[in-house]
Amino acid sequence: MKGLIERPEWMERILHHGKAWDIRGTPTSKVGERIALVQCGGPQWLVRGHATLAACLPVDADMAARHENLHQAPGWHERYSTPHAWVLANVEECDPVPVVKKRGCVVWTDV
């Protein structure tokens, strides 16, 4: 299973505050797959939950403004030239499970 790597502040929003769009700079081919949600940062990475990657949508500034409640990431347009919303559905929190950190992994890791 692939694990989507998230910083702690984004992980909390995904698990507890309705963040359903993860804004990324490229599209993904993993639409329809069940994925692990991996929290990075600190001395150890942790699987904190699972989700289905339900869709991948190109996003412009107007669309992002209308759906800020879904991405919860103001200012994202300054970081990405071709932003996409990776739509997370059926998000479920789990007991934290340690994951081995792998050098070079910035978006996905194997779990």
PDB file of C-alpha atoms in Angstrom:
ATOM      1  CA  MET A   1       0.000   0.000   0.000  1.00  0.00           C
ATOM      2  CA  LYS A   2       1.168   3.506  -0.758  1.00  0.00           C
ATOM      3  CA  GLY A   3       1.224   6.125   1.957  1.00  0.00           C
ATOM      4  CA  LEU A   4       0.624   9.811   1.271  1.00  0.00           C
ATOM      5  CA  ILE A   5       3.085  11.866   3.318  1.00  0.00           C
ATOM      6  CA  GLU A   6       1.570  14.804   5.223  1.00  0.00           C
ATOM      7  CA  ARG A   7       2.896  17.327   7.722  1.00  0.00           C
ATOM      8  CA  PRO A   8       1.308  17.172  11.196  1.00  0.00           C
ATOM      9  CA  GLU A   9      -0.817  20.319  10.737  1.00  0.00           C
ATOM     10  CA  TRP A  10      -2.360  18.979   7.505  1.00  0.00           C
ATOM     11  CA  MET A  11      -2.874  15.529   9.001  1.00  0.00           C
ATOM     12  CA  GLU A  12      -4.922  16.998  11.851  1.00  0.00           C
ATOM     13  CA  ARG A  13      -7.087  18.924   9.387  1.00  0.00           C
ATOM     14  CA  ILE A  14      -7.632  15.799   7.260  1.00  0.00           C
ATOM     15  CA  LEU A  15      -8.501  13.588  10.222  1.00  0.00           C
ATOM     16  CA  HIS A  16     -10.494  16.040  12.345  1.00  0.00           C
ATOM     17  CA  HIS A  17     -11.453  19.219  10.489  1.00  0.00           C
ATOM     18  CA  GLY A  18     -12.904  18.211   7.116  1.00  0.00           C
ATOM     19  CA  LYS A  19      -9.909  18.868   4.870  1.00  0.00           C
ATOM     20  CA  ALA A  20     -10.875  16.743   1.850  1.00  0.00           C
ATOM     21  CA  TRP A  21      -8.683  18.336  -0.831  1.00  0.00           C
ATOM     22  CA  ASP A  22      -4.921  17.958  -0.672  1.00  0.00           C
ATOM     23  CA  ILE A  23      -3.442  20.538  -3.048  1.00  0.00           C
ATOM     24  CA  ARG A  24      -0.444  19.221  -4.979  1.00  0.00           C
ATOM     25  CA  GLY A  25       1.583  20.550  -7.896  1.00  0.00           C
ATOM     26  CA  THR A  26       0.950  17.561 -10.168  1.00  0.00           C
ATOM     27  CA  PRO A  27      -1.868  15.123 -10.923  1.00  0.00           C
ATOM     28  CA  THR A  28      -1.810  11.578  -9.559  1.00  0.00           C
ATOM     29  CA  SER A  29      -2.486   8.232 -11.208  1.00  0.00           C
ATOM     30  CA  LYS A  30      -3.673   6.662  -7.945  1.00  0.00           C
ATOM     31  CA  VAL A  31      -7.334   7.737  -8.233  1.00  0.00           C
ATOM     32  CA  GLY A  32      -9.620   5.005  -6.886  1.00  0.00           C
ATOM     33  CA  GLU A  33      -6.944   3.495  -4.642  1.00  0.00           C
ATOM     34  CA  ARG A  34      -7.114   3.097  -0.879  1.00  0.00           C
ATOM     35  CA  ILE A  35      -4.056   4.790   0.623  1.00  0.00           C
ATOM     36  CA  ALA A  36      -2.432   5.207   4.017  1.00  0.00           C
ATOM     37  CA  LEU A  37      -2.092   8.683   5.525  1.00  0.00           C
ATOM     38  CA  VAL A  38       1.474   9.030   6.811  1.00  0.00           C
ATOM     39  CA  GLN A  39       2.408  11.832   9.183  1.00  0.00           C
ATOM     40  CA  CYS A  40       5.980  13.027   8.770  1.00  0.00           C
ATOM     41  CA  GLY A  41       7.965  15.265  11.069  1.00  0.00           C
ATOM     42  CA  GLY A  42       9.505  14.456  14.393  1.00  0.00           C
ATOM     43  CA  PRO A  43      11.713  11.461  15.068  1.00  0.00           C
ATOM     44  CA  GLN A  44       9.299   8.941  13.558  1.00  0.00           C
ATOM     45  CA  TRP A  45       6.808   8.797  10.699  1.00  0.00           C
ATOM     46  CA  LEU A  46       3.404   7.332  11.573  1.00  0.00           C
ATOM     47  CA  VAL A  47       0.454   5.912   9.658  1.00  0.00           C
ATOM     48  CA  ARG A  48      -2.402   7.893  11.224  1.00  0.00           C
ATOM     49  CA  GLY A  49      -5.249   6.792   8.980  1.00  0.00           C
ATOM     50  CA  HIS A  50      -6.496   5.609   5.619  1.00  0.00           C
ATOM     51  CA  ALA A  51      -8.491   7.195   2.797  1.00  0.00           C
ATOM     52  CA  THR A  52      -9.657   6.590  -0.729  1.00  0.00           C
ATOM     53  CA  LEU A  53      -8.128   8.884  -3.323  1.00  0.00           C
ATOM     54  CA  ALA A  54     -11.473   9.623  -4.969  1.00  0.00           C
ATOM     55  CA  ALA A  55     -10.518  12.137  -7.668  1.00  0.00           C
ATOM     56  CA  CYS A  56      -7.820  14.427  -8.990  1.00  0.00           C
ATOM     57  CA  LEU A  57      -9.014  17.840 -10.203  1.00  0.00           C
ATOM     58  CA  PRO A  58      -7.091  20.690 -11.826  1.00  0.00           C
ATOM     59  CA  VAL A  59      -7.694  23.779  -9.684  1.00  0.00           C
ATOM     60  CA  ASP A  60      -7.527  27.464 -10.523  1.00  0.00           C
ATOM     61  CA  ALA A  61      -7.653  30.379  -8.094  1.00  0.00           C
ATOM     62  CA  ASP A  62     -11.401  30.939  -8.582  1.00  0.00           C
ATOM     63  CA  MET A  63     -12.247  27.301  -7.872  1.00  0.00           C
ATOM     64  CA  ALA A  64      -9.957  27.293  -4.844  1.00  0.00           C
ATOM     65  CA  ALA A  65     -11.607  30.420  -3.445  1.00  0.00           C
ATOM     66  CA  ARG A  66     -15.049  28.811  -3.746  1.00  0.00           C
ATOM     67  CA  HIS A  67     -13.867  25.640  -1.987  1.00  0.00           C
ATOM     68  CA  GLU A  68     -11.452  26.904   0.662  1.00  0.00           C
ATOM     69  CA  ASN A  69     -13.365  24.883   3.265  1.00  0.00           C
ATOM     70  CA  LEU A  70     -12.259  21.722   1.428  1.00  0.00           C
ATOM     71  CA  HIS A  71      -8.552  22.503   0.996  1.00  0.00           C
ATOM     72  CA  GLN A  72      -7.980  24.767   4.033  1.00  0.00           C
ATOM     73  CA  ALA A  73      -4.713  25.995   2.506  1.00  0.00           C
ATOM     74  CA  PRO A  74      -4.791  29.745   1.873  1.00  0.00           C
ATOM     75  CA  GLY A  75      -1.956  30.984  -0.318  1.00  0.00           C
ATOM     76  CA  TRP A  76      -1.402  27.670  -2.114  1.00  0.00           C
ATOM     77  CA  HIS A  77      -1.520  29.357  -5.538  1.00  0.00           C
ATOM     78  CA  GLU A  78       1.836  30.994  -4.813  1.00  0.00           C
ATOM     79  CA  ARG A  79       3.524  27.569  -4.603  1.00  0.00           C
ATOM     80  CA  TYR A  80       2.181  25.681  -7.623  1.00  0.00           C
ATOM     81  CA  SER A  81       2.058  26.521 -11.321  1.00  0.00           C
ATOM     82  CA  THR A  82      -0.260  23.572 -12.180  1.00  0.00           C
ATOM     83  CA  PRO A  83      -2.192  22.822  -8.964  1.00  0.00           C
ATOM     84  CA  HIS A  84      -4.407  19.792  -8.539  1.00  0.00           C
ATOM     85  CA  ALA A  85      -6.792  18.835  -5.754  1.00  0.00           C
ATOM     86  CA  TRP A  86      -6.287  15.241  -4.680  1.00  0.00           C
ATOM     87  CA  VAL A  87      -9.744  14.479  -3.294  1.00  0.00           C
ATOM     88  CA  LEU A  88      -9.760  12.295  -0.168  1.00  0.00           C
ATOM     89  CA  ALA A  89     -12.883  10.308   0.735  1.00  0.00           C
ATOM     90  CA  ASN A  90     -13.821   7.734   3.379  1.00  0.00           C
ATOM     91  CA  VAL A  91     -11.121   9.022   5.706  1.00  0.00           C
ATOM     92  CA  GLU A  92     -10.635   6.805   8.761  1.00  0.00           C
ATOM     93  CA  GLU A  93      -8.271   7.433  11.641  1.00  0.00           C
ATOM     94  CA  CYS A  94      -6.341   4.480  13.037  1.00  0.00           C
ATOM     95  CA  ASP A  95      -4.029   3.826  15.949  1.00  0.00           C
ATOM     96  CA  PRO A  96      -0.598   5.233  15.003  1.00  0.00           C
ATOM     97  CA  VAL A  97       1.681   2.704  13.314  1.00  0.00           C
ATOM     98  CA  PRO A  98       5.404   3.506  12.881  1.00  0.00           C
ATOM     99  CA  VAL A  99       6.753   3.708   9.325  1.00  0.00           C
ATOM    100  CA  VAL A 100      10.415   3.502   8.383  1.00  0.00           C
ATOM    101  CA  LYS A 101      11.585   6.863   7.017  1.00  0.00           C
ATOM    102  CA  LYS A 102      13.014   6.580   3.542  1.00  0.00           C
ATOM    103  CA  ARG A 103      15.431   9.149   2.167  1.00  0.00           C
ATOM    104  CA  GLY A 104      14.114  11.055  -0.808  1.00  0.00           C
ATOM    105  CA  CYS A 105      10.421  10.359  -0.168  1.00  0.00           C
ATOM    106  CA  VAL A 106       8.439  13.612  -0.296  1.00  0.00           C
ATOM    107  CA  VAL A 107       4.964  12.612  -1.544  1.00  0.00           C
ATOM    108  CA  TRP A 108       4.565   8.824  -1.354  1.00  0.00           C
ATOM    109  CA  THR A 109       6.124   6.054   0.711  1.00  0.00           C
ATOM    110  CA  ASP A 110       5.552   2.317   0.887  1.00  0.00           C
ATOM    111  CA  VAL A 111       3.813   1.078   4.018  1.00  0.00           C
TER     112      VAL A 111
END
